[in-house]
């Protein structure tokens, strides 16, 4: 009886480990694609918010353009110093927003999108329904949610 229990336990353990390994191999590519899509979505939201906040300060195009006095055709010239300052401000705002998101300050991000996030150890955590991970169309939004942690890599 002891050997039967030992063999049953060993067989059950081996089959469970193999099953988890196979399921992980099938689900991983789908989760990675989904994670990349959500990361791009988050980055787009953060970048758009930063651009809107900085470009809104430019009330009039006359601030960045000047008319050439010598020309009779009404040629306009861009003020590259002001444009570079605006681009620098936008880049800094994007970096700052990405840093805030990675630090877990998600109120602004949740306000921009309808997705629920939570703070993780090194970034933000987003839950993916297991039905979506298994590519099952009928169960796409059902089942427990698999947590995926996002973190910012690279720069603007």
Coordinates of C-alpha atoms in Angstrom, one line a residue:
X1 CA 0.0 0.0 0.0
X2 CA 2.9 2.3 0.8
X3 CA 4.5 1.9 -2.6
X4 CA 1.2 2.4 -4.3
X5 CA 0.7 5.7 -2.5
X6 CA 4.3 6.7 -3.2
X7 CA 4.0 5.9 -6.9
X8 CA 0.7 7.7 -7.2
X9 CA 2.0 10.8 -5.5
X10 CA 5.1 10.8 -7.8
X11 CA 3.1 10.2 -10.9
X12 CA 0.6 12.9 -9.9
X13 CA 3.5 15.4 -9.3
X14 CA 5.2 14.6 -12.6
X15 CA 2.0 14.9 -14.6
X16 CA 1.2 18.2 -12.8
X17 CA 4.6 19.7 -13.6
X18 CA 4.5 18.6 -17.2
X19 CA 0.9 20.0 -17.5
X20 CA 1.9 23.4 -16.1
X21 CA 4.9 23.5 -18.4
X22 CA 2.8 22.8 -21.5
X23 CA 0.1 25.3 -20.5
X24 CA 2.8 27.9 -19.8
X25 CA 4.3 27.3 -23.3
X26 CA 0.9 27.8 -25.0
X27 CA -0.2 30.9 -23.0
X28 CA 3.1 32.8 -22.9
X29 CA 3.1 34.1 -26.5
X30 CA -0.5 35.3 -26.2
X31 CA 0.2 37.0 -22.9
X32 CA 3.3 38.7 -24.3
X33 CA 1.4 40.0 -27.3
X34 CA -1.3 41.3 -25.0
X35 CA 1.2 42.9 -22.7
X36 CA 3.0 44.6 -25.5
X37 CA -0.3 46.0 -26.8
X38 CA -1.3 47.3 -23.4
X39 CA 2.2 48.8 -22.9
X40 CA 1.9 50.7 -26.2
X41 CA -1.6 51.8 -25.1
X42 CA -0.3 53.1 -21.8
X43 CA 2.6 54.8 -23.5
X44 CA 0.3 56.5 -26.0
X45 CA -2.0 57.8 -23.3
X46 CA 1.0 59.2 -21.3
X47 CA 2.6 60.8 -24.4
X48 CA -0.7 62.3 -25.6
X49 CA -1.4 63.8 -22.2
X50 CA 2.1 65.3 -22.0
X51 CA 1.8 66.7 -25.5
X52 CA -1.6 68.2 -24.9
X53 CA -0.5 69.8 -21.7
X54 CA 2.6 71.5 -23.2
X55 CA 1.2 72.4 -26.7
X56 CA -1.8 74.0 -25.0
X57 CA 0.5 76.7 -23.7
X58 CA 1.2 77.8 -27.2
X59 CA -1.8 80.0 -27.7
X60 CA -0.9 81.6 -31.0
X61 CA 1.3 80.5 -33.9
X62 CA 2.8 84.0 -33.9
X63 CA 4.7 82.9 -30.8
X64 CA 6.7 80.4 -32.9
X65 CA 6.6 82.1 -36.3
X66 CA 7.8 85.5 -37.5
X67 CA 7.3 87.2 -40.8
X68 CA 10.3 87.9 -42.9
X69 CA 10.5 91.7 -43.4
X70 CA 12.6 91.6 -46.6
X71 CA 10.2 89.4 -48.5
X72 CA 7.3 90.8 -50.5
X73 CA 5.7 87.3 -50.7
X74 CA 4.8 87.1 -47.0
X75 CA 7.3 84.4 -46.1
X76 CA 7.2 83.1 -42.6
X77 CA 10.1 81.8 -40.6
X78 CA 10.0 79.5 -37.6
X79 CA 11.6 80.5 -34.3
X80 CA 13.7 77.3 -33.8
X81 CA 14.7 78.4 -30.3
X82 CA 11.1 78.5 -29.1
X83 CA 10.2 75.3 -31.0
X84 CA 13.2 73.4 -29.4
X85 CA 12.1 74.7 -26.0
X86 CA 8.6 73.3 -26.6
X87 CA 10.0 70.0 -27.7
X88 CA 12.3 69.8 -24.7
X89 CA 9.3 70.6 -22.4
X90 CA 7.2 67.9 -24.1
X91 CA 10.0 65.3 -23.7
X92 CA 10.5 66.2 -20.1
X93 CA 6.8 66.0 -19.4
X94 CA 6.6 62.5 -21.1
X95 CA 9.6 61.3 -19.0
X96 CA 8.0 62.6 -15.8
X97 CA 4.6 61.0 -16.6
X98 CA 6.3 57.7 -17.4
X99 CA 8.2 57.9 -14.1
X100 CA 5.0 58.7 -12.2
X101 CA 3.3 55.7 -13.8
X102 CA 6.2 53.4 -13.0
X103 CA 6.2 54.7 -9.4
X104 CA 2.6 53.7 -9.0
X105 CA 0.9 57.1 -9.2
X106 CA -1.9 55.7 -11.4
X107 CA -4.7 58.2 -10.7
X108 CA -3.9 60.2 -13.7
X109 CA -3.6 57.2 -16.0
X110 CA -6.9 55.7 -14.8
X111 CA -8.5 59.0 -15.5
X112 CA -7.2 58.9 -19.1
X113 CA -8.4 55.4 -19.7
X114 CA -11.1 53.0 -18.5
X115 CA -8.6 50.3 -17.5
X116 CA -8.0 49.3 -13.9
X117 CA -4.4 49.1 -12.8
X118 CA -2.7 48.5 -9.5
X119 CA 0.8 49.1 -8.2
X120 CA 3.3 46.3 -8.4
X121 CA 6.8 45.9 -7.0
X122 CA 8.6 47.4 -10.1
X123 CA 5.8 48.9 -12.1
X124 CA 2.1 48.6 -12.6
X125 CA 0.0 45.4 -12.6
X126 CA -2.8 44.7 -15.1
X127 CA -5.0 41.6 -14.9
X128 CA -5.7 39.6 -18.1
X129 CA -8.7 37.3 -18.1
X130 CA -7.6 33.7 -18.5
X131 CA -10.2 33.2 -21.3
X132 CA -8.4 35.8 -23.4
X133 CA -5.0 34.2 -22.7
X134 CA -6.3 30.8 -23.9
X135 CA -7.6 32.4 -27.2
X136 CA -11.1 31.1 -26.5
X137 CA -13.6 33.5 -28.1
X138 CA -16.5 32.4 -25.9
X139 CA -14.6 32.9 -22.7
X140 CA -12.6 36.0 -23.6
X141 CA -13.6 38.1 -20.6
X142 CA -14.3 35.3 -18.2
X143 CA -12.3 33.4 -15.6
X144 CA -9.7 34.5 -13.1
X145 CA -7.4 37.4 -14.1
X146 CA -3.7 36.6 -14.7
X147 CA -1.6 39.5 -13.3
X148 CA 1.0 41.0 -15.7
X149 CA 3.5 43.5 -14.4
X150 CA 4.5 46.3 -16.7
X151 CA 7.6 48.4 -16.2
X152 CA 9.1 51.2 -18.3
X153 CA 12.2 50.2 -20.2
X154 CA 14.1 52.6 -22.4
X155 CA 13.3 56.2 -22.7
X156 CA 11.1 58.7 -24.7

